[in-house]
PDB file of C-alpha atoms (C1' of nucleotides) in Angstrom:
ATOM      1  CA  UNK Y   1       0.000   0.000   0.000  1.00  0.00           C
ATOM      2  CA  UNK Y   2       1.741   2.789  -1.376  1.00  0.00           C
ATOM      3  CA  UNK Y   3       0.733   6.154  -1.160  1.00  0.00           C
ATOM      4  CA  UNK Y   4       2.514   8.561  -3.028  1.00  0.00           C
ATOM      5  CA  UNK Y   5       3.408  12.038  -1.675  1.00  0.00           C
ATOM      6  CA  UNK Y   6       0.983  14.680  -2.700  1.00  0.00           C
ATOM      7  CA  UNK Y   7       1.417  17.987  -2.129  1.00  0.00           C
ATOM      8  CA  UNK Y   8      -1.679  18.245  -0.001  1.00  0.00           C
ATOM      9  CA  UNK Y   9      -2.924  20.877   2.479  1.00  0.00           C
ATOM     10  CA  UNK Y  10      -1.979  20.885   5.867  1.00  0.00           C
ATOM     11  CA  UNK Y  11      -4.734  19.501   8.239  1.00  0.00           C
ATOM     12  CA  UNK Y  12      -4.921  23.084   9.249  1.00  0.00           C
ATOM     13  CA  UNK Y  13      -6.042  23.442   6.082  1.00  0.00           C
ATOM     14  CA  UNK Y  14      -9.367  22.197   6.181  1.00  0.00           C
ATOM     15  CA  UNK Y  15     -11.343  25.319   4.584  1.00  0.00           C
ATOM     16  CA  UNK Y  16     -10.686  24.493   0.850  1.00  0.00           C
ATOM     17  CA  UNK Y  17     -13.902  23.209  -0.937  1.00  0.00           C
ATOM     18  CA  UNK Y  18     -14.353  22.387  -4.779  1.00  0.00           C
ATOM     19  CA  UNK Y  19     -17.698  22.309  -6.830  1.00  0.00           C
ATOM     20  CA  UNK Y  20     -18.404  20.288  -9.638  1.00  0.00           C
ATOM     21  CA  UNK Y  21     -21.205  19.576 -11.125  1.00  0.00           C
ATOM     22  CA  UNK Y  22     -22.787  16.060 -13.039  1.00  0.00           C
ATOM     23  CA  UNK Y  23     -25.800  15.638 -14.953  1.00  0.00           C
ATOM     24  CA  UNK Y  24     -26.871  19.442 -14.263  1.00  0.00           C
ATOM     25  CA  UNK Y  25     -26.916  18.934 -10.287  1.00  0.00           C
ATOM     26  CA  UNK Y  26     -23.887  20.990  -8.525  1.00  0.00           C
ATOM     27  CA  UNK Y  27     -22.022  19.264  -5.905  1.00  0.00           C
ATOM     28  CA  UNK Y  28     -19.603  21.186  -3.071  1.00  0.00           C
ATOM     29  CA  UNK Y  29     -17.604  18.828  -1.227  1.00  0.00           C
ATOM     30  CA  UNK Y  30     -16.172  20.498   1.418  1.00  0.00           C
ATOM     31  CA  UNK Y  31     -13.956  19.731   3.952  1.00  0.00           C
ATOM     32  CA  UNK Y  32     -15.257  18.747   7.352  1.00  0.00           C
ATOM     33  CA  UNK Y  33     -14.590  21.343   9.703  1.00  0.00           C
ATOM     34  CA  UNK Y  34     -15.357  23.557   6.735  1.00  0.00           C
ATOM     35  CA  UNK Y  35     -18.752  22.695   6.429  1.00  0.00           C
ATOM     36  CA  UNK Y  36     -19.713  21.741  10.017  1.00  0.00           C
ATOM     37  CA  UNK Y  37     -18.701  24.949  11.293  1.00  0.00           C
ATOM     38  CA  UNK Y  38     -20.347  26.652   8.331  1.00  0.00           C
ATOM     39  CA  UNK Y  39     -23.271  24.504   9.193  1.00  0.00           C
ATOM     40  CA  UNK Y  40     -23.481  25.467  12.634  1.00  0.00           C
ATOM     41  CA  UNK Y  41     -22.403  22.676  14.163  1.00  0.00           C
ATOM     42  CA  UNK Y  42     -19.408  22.794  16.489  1.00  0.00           C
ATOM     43  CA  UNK Y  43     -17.084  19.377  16.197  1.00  0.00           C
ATOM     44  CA  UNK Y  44     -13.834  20.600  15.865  1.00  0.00           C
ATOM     45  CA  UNK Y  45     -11.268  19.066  13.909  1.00  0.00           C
ATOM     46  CA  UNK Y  46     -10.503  15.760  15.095  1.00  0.00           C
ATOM     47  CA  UNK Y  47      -7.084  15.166  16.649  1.00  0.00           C
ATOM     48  CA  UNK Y  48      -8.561  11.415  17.184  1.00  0.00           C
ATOM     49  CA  UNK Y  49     -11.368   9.930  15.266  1.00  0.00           C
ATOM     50  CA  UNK Y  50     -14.423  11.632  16.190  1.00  0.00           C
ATOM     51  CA  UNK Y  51     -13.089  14.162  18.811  1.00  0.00           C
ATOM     52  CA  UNK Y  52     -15.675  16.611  19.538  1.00  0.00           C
ATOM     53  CA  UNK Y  53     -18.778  15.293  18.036  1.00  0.00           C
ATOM     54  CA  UNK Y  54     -22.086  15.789  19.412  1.00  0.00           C
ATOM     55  CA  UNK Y  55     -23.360  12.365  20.130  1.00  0.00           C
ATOM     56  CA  UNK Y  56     -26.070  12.779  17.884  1.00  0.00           C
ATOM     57  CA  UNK Y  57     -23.701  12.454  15.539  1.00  0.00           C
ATOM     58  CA  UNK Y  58     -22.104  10.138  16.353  1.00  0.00           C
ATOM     59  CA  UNK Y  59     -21.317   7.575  13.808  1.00  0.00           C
ATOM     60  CA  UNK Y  60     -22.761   3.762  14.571  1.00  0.00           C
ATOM     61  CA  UNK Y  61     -21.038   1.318  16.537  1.00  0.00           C
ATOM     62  CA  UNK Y  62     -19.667  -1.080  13.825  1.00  0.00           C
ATOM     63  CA  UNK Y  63     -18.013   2.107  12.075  1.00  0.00           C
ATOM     64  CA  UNK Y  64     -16.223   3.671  15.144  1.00  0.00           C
ATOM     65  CA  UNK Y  65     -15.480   0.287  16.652  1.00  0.00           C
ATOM     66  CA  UNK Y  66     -13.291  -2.052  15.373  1.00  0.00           C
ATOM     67  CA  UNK Y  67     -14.993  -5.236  14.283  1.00  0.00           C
ATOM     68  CA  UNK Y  68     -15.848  -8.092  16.187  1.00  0.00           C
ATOM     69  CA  UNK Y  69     -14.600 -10.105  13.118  1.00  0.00           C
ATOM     70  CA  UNK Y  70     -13.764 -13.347  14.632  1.00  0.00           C
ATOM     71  CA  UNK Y  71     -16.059 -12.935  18.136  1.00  0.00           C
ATOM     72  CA  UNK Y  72     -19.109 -13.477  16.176  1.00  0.00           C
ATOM     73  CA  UNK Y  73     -17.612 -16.374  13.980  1.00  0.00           C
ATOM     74  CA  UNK Y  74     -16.426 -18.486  16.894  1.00  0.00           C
ATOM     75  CA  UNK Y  75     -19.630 -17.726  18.799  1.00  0.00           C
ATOM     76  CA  UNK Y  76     -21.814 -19.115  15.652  1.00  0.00           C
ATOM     77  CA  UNK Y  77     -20.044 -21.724  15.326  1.00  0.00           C
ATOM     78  CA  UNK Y  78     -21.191 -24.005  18.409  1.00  0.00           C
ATOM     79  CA  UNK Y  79     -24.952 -23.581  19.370  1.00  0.00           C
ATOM     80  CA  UNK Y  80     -26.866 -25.024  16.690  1.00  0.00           C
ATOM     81  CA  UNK Y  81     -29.802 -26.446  18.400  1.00  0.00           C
ATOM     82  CA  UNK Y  82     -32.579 -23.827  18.538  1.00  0.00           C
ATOM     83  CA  UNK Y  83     -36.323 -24.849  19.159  1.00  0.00           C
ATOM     84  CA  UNK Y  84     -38.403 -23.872  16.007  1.00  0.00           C
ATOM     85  CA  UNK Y  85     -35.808 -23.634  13.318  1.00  0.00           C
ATOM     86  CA  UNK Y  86     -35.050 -26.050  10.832  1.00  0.00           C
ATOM     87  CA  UNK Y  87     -31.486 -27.863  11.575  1.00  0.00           C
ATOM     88  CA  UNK Y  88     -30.450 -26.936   8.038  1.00  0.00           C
ATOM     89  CA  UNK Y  89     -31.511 -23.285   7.847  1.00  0.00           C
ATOM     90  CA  UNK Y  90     -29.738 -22.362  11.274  1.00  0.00           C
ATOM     91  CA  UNK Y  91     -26.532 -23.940  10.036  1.00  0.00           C
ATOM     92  CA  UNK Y  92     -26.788 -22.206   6.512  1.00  0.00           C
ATOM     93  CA  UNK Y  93     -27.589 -18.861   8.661  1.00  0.00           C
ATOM     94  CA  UNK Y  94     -24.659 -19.844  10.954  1.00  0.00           C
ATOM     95  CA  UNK Y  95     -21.971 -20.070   8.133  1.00  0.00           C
ATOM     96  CA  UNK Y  96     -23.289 -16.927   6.797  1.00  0.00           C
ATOM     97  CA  UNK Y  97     -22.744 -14.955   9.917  1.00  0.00           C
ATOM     98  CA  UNK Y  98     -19.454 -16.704   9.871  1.00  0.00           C
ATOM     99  CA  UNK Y  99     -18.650 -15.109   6.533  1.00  0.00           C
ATOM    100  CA  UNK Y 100     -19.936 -11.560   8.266  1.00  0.00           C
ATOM    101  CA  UNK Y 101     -16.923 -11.657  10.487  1.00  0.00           C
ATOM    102  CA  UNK Y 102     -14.381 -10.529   8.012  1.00  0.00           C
ATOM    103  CA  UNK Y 103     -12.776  -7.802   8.600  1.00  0.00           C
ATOM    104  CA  UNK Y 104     -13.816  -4.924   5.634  1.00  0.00           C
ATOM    105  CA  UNK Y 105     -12.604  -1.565   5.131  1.00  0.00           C
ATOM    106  CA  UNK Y 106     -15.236   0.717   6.218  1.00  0.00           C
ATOM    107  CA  UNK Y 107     -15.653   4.596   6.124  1.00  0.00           C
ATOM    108  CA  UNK Y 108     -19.027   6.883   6.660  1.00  0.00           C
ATOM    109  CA  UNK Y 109     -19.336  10.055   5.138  1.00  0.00           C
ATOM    110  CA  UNK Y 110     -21.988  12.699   5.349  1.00  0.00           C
ATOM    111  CA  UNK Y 111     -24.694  14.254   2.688  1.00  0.00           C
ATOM    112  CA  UNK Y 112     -26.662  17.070   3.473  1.00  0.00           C
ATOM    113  CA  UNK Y 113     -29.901  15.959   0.723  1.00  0.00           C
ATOM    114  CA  UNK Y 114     -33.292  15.056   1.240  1.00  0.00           C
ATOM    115  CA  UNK Y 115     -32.810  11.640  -0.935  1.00  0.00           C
ATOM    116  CA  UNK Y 116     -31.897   8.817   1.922  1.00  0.00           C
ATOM    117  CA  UNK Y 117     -30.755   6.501  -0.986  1.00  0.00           C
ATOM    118  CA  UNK Y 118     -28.178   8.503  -3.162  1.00  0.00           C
ATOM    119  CA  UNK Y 119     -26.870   7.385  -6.215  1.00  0.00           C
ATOM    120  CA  UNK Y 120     -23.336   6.562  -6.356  1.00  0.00           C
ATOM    121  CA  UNK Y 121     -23.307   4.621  -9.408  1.00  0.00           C
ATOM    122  CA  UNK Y 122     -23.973   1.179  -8.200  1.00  0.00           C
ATOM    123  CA  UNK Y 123     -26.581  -1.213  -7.463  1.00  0.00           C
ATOM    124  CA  UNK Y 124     -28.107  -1.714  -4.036  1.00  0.00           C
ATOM    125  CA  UNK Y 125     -30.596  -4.119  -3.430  1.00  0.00           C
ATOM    126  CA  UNK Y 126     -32.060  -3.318   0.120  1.00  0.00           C
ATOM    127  CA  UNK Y 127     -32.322  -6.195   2.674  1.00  0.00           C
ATOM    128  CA  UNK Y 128     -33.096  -4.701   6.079  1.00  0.00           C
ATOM    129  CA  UNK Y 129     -34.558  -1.793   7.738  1.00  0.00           C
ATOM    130  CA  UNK Y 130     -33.938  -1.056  11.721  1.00  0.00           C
ATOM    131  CA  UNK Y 131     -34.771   1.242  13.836  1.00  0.00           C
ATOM    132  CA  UNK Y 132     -32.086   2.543  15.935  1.00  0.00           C
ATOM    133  CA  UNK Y 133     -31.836   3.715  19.190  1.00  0.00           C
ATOM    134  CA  UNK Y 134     -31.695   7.527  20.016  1.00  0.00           C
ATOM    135  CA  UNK Y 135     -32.647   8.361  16.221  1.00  0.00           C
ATOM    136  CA  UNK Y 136     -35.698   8.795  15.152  1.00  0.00           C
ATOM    137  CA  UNK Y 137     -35.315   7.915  11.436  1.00  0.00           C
ATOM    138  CA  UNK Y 138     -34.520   4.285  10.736  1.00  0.00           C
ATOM    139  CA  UNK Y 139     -31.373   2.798   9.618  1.00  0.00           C
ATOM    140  CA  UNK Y 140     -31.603   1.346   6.218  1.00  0.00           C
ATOM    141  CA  UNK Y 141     -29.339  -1.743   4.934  1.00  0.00           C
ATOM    142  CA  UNK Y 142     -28.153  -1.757   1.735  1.00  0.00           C
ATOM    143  CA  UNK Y 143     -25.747  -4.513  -0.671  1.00  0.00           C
ATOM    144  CA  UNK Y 144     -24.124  -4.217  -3.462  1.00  0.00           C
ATOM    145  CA  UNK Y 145     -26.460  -6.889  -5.924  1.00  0.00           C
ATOM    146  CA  UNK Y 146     -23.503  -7.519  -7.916  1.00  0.00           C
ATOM    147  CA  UNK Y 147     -23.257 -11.613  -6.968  1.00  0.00           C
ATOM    148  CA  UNK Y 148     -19.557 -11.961  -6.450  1.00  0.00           C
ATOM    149  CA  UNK Y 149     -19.683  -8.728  -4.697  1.00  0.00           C
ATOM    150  CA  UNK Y 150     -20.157  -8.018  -1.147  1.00  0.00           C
ATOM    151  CA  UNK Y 151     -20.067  -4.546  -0.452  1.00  0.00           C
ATOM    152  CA  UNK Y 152     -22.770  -3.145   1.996  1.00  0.00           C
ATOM    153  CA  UNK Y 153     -23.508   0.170   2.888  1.00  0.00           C
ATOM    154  CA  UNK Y 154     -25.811   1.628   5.638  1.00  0.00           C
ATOM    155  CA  UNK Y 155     -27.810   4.430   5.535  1.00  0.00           C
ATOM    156  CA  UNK Y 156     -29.532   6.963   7.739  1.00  0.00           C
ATOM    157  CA  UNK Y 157     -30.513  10.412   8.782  1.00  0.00           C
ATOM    158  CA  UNK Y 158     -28.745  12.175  11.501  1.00  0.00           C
ATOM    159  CA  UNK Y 159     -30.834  12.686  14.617  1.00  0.00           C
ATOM    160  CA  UNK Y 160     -29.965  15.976  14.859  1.00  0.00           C
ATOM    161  CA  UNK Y 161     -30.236  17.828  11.780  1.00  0.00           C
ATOM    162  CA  UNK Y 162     -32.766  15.353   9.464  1.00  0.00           C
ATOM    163  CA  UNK Y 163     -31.679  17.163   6.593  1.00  0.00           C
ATOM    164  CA  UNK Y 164     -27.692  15.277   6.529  1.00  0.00           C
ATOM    165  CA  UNK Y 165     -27.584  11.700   5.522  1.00  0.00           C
ATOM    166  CA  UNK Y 166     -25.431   9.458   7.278  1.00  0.00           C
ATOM    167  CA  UNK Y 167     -23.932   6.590   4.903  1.00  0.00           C
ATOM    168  CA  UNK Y 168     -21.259   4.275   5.779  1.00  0.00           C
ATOM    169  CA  UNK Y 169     -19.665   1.478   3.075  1.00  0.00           C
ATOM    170  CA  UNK Y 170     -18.208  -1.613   4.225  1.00  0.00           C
ATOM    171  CA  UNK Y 171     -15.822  -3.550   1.964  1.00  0.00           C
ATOM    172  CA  UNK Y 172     -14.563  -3.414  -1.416  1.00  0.00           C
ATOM    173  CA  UNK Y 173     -16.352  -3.552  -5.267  1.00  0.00           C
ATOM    174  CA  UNK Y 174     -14.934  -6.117  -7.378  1.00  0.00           C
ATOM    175  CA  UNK Y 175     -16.185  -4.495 -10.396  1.00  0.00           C
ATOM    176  CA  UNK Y 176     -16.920  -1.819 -12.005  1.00  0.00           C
ATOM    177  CA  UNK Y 177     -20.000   0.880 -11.755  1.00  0.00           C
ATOM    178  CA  UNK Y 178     -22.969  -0.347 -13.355  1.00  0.00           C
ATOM    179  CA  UNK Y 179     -24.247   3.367 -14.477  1.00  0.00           C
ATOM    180  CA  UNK Y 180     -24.783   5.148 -17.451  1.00  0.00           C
ATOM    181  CA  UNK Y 181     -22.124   7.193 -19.262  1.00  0.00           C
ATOM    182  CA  UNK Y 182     -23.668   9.913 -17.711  1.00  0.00           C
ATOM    183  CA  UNK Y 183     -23.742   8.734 -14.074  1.00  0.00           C
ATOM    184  CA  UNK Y 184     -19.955   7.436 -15.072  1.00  0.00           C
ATOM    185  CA  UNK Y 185     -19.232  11.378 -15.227  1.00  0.00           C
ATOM    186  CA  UNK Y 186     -20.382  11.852 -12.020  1.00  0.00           C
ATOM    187  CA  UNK Y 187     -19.203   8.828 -10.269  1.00  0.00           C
ATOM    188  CA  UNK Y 188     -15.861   9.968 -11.362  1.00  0.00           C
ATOM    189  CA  UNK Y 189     -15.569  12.687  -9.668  1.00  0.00           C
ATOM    190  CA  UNK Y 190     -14.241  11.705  -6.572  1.00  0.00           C
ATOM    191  CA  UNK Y 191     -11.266  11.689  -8.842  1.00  0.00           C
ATOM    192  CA  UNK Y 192     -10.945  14.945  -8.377  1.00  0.00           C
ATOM    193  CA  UNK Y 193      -7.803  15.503  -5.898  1.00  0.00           C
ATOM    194  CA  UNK Y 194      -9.446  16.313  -2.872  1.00  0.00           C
ATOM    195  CA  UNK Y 195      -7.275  17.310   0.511  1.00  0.00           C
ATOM    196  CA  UNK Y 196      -7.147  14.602   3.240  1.00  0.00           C
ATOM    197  CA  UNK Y 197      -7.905  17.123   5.787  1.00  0.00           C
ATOM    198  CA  UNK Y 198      -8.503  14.458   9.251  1.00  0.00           C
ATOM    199  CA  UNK Y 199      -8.984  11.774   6.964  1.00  0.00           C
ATOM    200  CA  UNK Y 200      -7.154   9.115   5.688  1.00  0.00           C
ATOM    201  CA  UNK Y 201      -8.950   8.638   2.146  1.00  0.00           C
ATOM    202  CA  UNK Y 202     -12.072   9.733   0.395  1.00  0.00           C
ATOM    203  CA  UNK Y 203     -14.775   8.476  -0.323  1.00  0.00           C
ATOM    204  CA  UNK Y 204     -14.548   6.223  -3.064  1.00  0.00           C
ATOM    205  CA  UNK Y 205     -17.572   7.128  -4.614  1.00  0.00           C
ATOM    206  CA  UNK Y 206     -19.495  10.239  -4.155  1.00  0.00           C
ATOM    207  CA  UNK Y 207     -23.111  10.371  -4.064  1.00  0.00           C
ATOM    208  CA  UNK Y 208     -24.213  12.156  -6.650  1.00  0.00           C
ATOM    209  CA  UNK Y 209     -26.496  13.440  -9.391  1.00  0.00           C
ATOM    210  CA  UNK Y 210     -29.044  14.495  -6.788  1.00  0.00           C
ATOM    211  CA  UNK Y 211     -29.434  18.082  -5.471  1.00  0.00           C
ATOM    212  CA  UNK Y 212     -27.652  17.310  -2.527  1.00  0.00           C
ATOM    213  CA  UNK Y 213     -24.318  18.313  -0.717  1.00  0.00           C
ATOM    214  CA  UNK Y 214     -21.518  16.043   0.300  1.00  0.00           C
ATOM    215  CA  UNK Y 215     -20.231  17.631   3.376  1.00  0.00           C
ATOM    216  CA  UNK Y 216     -17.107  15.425   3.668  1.00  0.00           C
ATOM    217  CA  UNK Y 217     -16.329  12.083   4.543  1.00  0.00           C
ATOM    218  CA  UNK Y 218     -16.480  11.840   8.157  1.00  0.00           C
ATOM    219  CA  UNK Y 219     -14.830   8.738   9.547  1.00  0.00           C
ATOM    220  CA  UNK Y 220     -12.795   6.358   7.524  1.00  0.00           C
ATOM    221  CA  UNK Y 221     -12.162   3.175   8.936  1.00  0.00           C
ATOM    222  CA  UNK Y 222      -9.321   0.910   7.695  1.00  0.00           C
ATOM    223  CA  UNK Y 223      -7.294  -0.957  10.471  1.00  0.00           C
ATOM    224  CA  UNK Y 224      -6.275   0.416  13.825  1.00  0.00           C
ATOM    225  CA  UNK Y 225      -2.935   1.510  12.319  1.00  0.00           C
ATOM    226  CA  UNK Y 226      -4.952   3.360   9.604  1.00  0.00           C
ATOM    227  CA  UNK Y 227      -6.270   5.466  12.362  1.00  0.00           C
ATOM    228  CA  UNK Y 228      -2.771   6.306  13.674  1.00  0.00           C
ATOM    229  CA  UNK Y 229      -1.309   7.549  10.819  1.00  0.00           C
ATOM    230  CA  UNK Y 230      -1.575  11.175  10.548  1.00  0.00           C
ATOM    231  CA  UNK Y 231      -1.033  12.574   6.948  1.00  0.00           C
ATOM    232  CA  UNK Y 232      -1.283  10.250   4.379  1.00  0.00           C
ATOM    233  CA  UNK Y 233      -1.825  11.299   1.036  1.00  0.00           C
ATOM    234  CA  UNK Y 234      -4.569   9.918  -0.954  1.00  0.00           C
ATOM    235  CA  UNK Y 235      -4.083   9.768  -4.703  1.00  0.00           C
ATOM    236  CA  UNK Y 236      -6.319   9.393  -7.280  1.00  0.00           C
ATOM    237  CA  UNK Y 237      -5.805   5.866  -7.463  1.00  0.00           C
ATOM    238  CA  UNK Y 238      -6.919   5.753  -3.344  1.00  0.00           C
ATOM    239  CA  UNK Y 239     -10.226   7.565  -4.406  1.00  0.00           C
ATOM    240  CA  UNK Y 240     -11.256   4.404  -5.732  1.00  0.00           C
ATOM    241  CA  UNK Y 241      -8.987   1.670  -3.919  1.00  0.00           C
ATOM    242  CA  UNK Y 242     -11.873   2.023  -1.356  1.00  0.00           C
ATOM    243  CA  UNK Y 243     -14.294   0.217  -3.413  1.00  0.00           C
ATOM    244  CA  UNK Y 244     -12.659  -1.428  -6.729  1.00  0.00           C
ATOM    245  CA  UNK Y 245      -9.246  -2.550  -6.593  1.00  0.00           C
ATOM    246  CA  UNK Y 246      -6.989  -1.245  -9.000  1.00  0.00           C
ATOM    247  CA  UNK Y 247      -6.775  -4.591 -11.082  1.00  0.00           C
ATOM    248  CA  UNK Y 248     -10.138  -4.016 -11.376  1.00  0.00           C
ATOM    249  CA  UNK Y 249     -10.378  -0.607 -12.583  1.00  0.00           C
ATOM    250  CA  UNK Y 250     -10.124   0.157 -17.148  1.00  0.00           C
ATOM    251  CA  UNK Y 251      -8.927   3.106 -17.740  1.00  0.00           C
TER     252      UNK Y 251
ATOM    253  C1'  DC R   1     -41.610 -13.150 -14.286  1.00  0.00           C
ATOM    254  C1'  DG R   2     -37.534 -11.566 -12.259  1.00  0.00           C
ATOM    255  C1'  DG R   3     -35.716  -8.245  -9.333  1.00  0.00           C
ATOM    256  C1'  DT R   4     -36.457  -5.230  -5.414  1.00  0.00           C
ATOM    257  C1'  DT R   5     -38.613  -3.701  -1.156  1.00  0.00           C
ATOM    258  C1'  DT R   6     -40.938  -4.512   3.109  1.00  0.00           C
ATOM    259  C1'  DT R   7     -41.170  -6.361   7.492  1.00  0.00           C
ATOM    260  C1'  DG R   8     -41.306  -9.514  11.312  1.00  0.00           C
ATOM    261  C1'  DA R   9     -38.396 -12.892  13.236  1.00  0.00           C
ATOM    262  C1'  DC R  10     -34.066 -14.564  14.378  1.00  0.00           C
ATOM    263  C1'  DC R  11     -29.371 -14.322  16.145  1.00  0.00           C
ATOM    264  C1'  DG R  12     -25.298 -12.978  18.719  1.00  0.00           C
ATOM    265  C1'  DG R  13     -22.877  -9.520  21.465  1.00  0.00           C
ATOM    266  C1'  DC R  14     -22.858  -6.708  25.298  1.00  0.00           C
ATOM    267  C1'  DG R  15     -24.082  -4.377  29.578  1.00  0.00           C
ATOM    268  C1'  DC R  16     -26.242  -4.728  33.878  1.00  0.00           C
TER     269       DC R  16
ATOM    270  C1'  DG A   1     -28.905 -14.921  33.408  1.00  0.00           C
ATOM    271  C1'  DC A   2     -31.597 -11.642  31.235  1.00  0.00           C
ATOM    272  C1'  DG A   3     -32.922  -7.996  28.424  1.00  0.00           C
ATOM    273  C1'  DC A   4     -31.598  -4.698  25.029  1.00  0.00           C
ATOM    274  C1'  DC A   5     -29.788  -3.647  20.710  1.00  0.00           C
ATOM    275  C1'  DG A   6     -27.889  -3.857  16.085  1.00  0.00           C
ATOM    276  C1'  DG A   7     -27.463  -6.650  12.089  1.00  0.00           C
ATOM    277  C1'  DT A   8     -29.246 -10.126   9.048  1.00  0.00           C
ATOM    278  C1'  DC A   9     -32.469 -13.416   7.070  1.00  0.00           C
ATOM    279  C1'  DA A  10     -36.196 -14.742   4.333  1.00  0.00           C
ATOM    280  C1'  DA A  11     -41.013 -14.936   2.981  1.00  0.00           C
ATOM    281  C1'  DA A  12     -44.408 -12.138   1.079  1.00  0.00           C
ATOM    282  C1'  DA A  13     -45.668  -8.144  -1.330  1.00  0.00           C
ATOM    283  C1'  DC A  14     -44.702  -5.043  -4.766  1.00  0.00           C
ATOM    284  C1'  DC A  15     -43.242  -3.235  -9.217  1.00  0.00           C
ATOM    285  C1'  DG A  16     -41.746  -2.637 -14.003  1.00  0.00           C
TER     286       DG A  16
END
DNA sequence: CGGTTTTGACCGGCGC
DNA sequence: GCGCCGGTCAAAACCG
């Protein structure tokens, strides 16, 4: 994992923001503190992960936390037995959560639009709706419906200001966008140099195309050593590690 | 008719 | 041990 050496803003840099626009709907991306501050809202520039963040905003769990990766495989693994189920349905559902343990890159970024679901140039096939504690919107599940593909994202409305979307990707594309050439435009545009600012990479794929406004990537996860590094430089070819390899990716 | 969404149930982890 | 909670499953409904 090599990432070259940009010359990139400072972290104390965090008030450049760039406009673009795709299919006739104009996108700011903005840096974090940029926009939050600008928004009102008061979280400060991370020194750690998260520092200063209302709780509201808080991102979920299982994207601030590291992953109980192999917890949940080893704890599947024994107790089959279960009045009511069929034998062969809990052990298929066992060796599925099994699979769920894997570790996957995961980052969460935030969209201030009214559309929950926003197109970022793949196809999500929903499979789960929750409501989650101390929100008052519900969490929506989403996976990639490529077969061989096993992204998921997660989607939901900040509790305290209903008008940012909260999404957070988990794992990696193994092919390419299934959009138009038109959407292709926009889904691009992540390749668009953007700062690092507090994070490590961005977001692999904007949303875009609808009137809405990516306020910045919030929380990238990677590995604990991910978290500890403090200025690495994301390239264009890191916009899109995030969600299709570089073998992967035609250009 | 095939793909997607909805929704209640199931499951495991965690805190008390 | 129990209850809560988040995440997932899967059948049924829905839709183009």
């Amino acid at each position: 994992m090599e990432e070259q050496e940009e010359s990139l803003p400072p972290l104390s840099d965090a008030s450049s923001s760039w406009k673009f626009s795709a299919d006739g709907a104009s996108i700011s991306i903005a840096s974090l503190h940029d926009v939050c501050v600008g928004e009102g809202l008061d979280w400060g520039l991370p020194g750690g992960i998260g520092d200063g963040l209302p709780p509201a905003f808080d991102l979920p769990s299982w994207v601030t936390e590291e992953p109980r990766s192999s917890v949940a495989a080893a704890a599947s693994s024994s107790s089959d037995e279960r009045p009511g189920g069929k034998p062969a349905e809990k052990a298929n559902r066992s060796a599925k959560r099994v699979q769920k343990g894997t570790r996957q890159p995961r980052f969460a970024f935030m969209t201030k639009s009214e559309i929950d679901h926003l197109e970022d140039g793949y196809r999500w096939r929903k499979y789960g709706q929750k409501v989650v504690k101390n929100s008052p919107f519900p969490r929506s599940y989403y996976r990639c419906t490529h077969s061989k593909c096993n992204v998921k994202k997660r989607v939901e409305r900040s509790s305290l200001d209903p008008s940012i979307v909260i999404t957070t990707y988990e794992g990696q594309h193994c092919h390419h966008t299934t959009v138009s050439p038109s959407q292709q435009l926009a889904s691009s545009a992540p390749q668009i140099r953007l700062p690092a600012m507090q994070f490590h990479r961005n977001p692999p794929v904007l949303p875009v195309i609808h009137p809405g406004r990516v306020i910045g990537p919030r929380y990238e996860e990677r590995t604990a050593s991910a978290v500890e590094r403090t200025s690495p430089a994301p390239t264009d070819e890191g916009l899109l590690d995030d969600v299709v390899p570089s073998g992967m990716r035609r250009r």
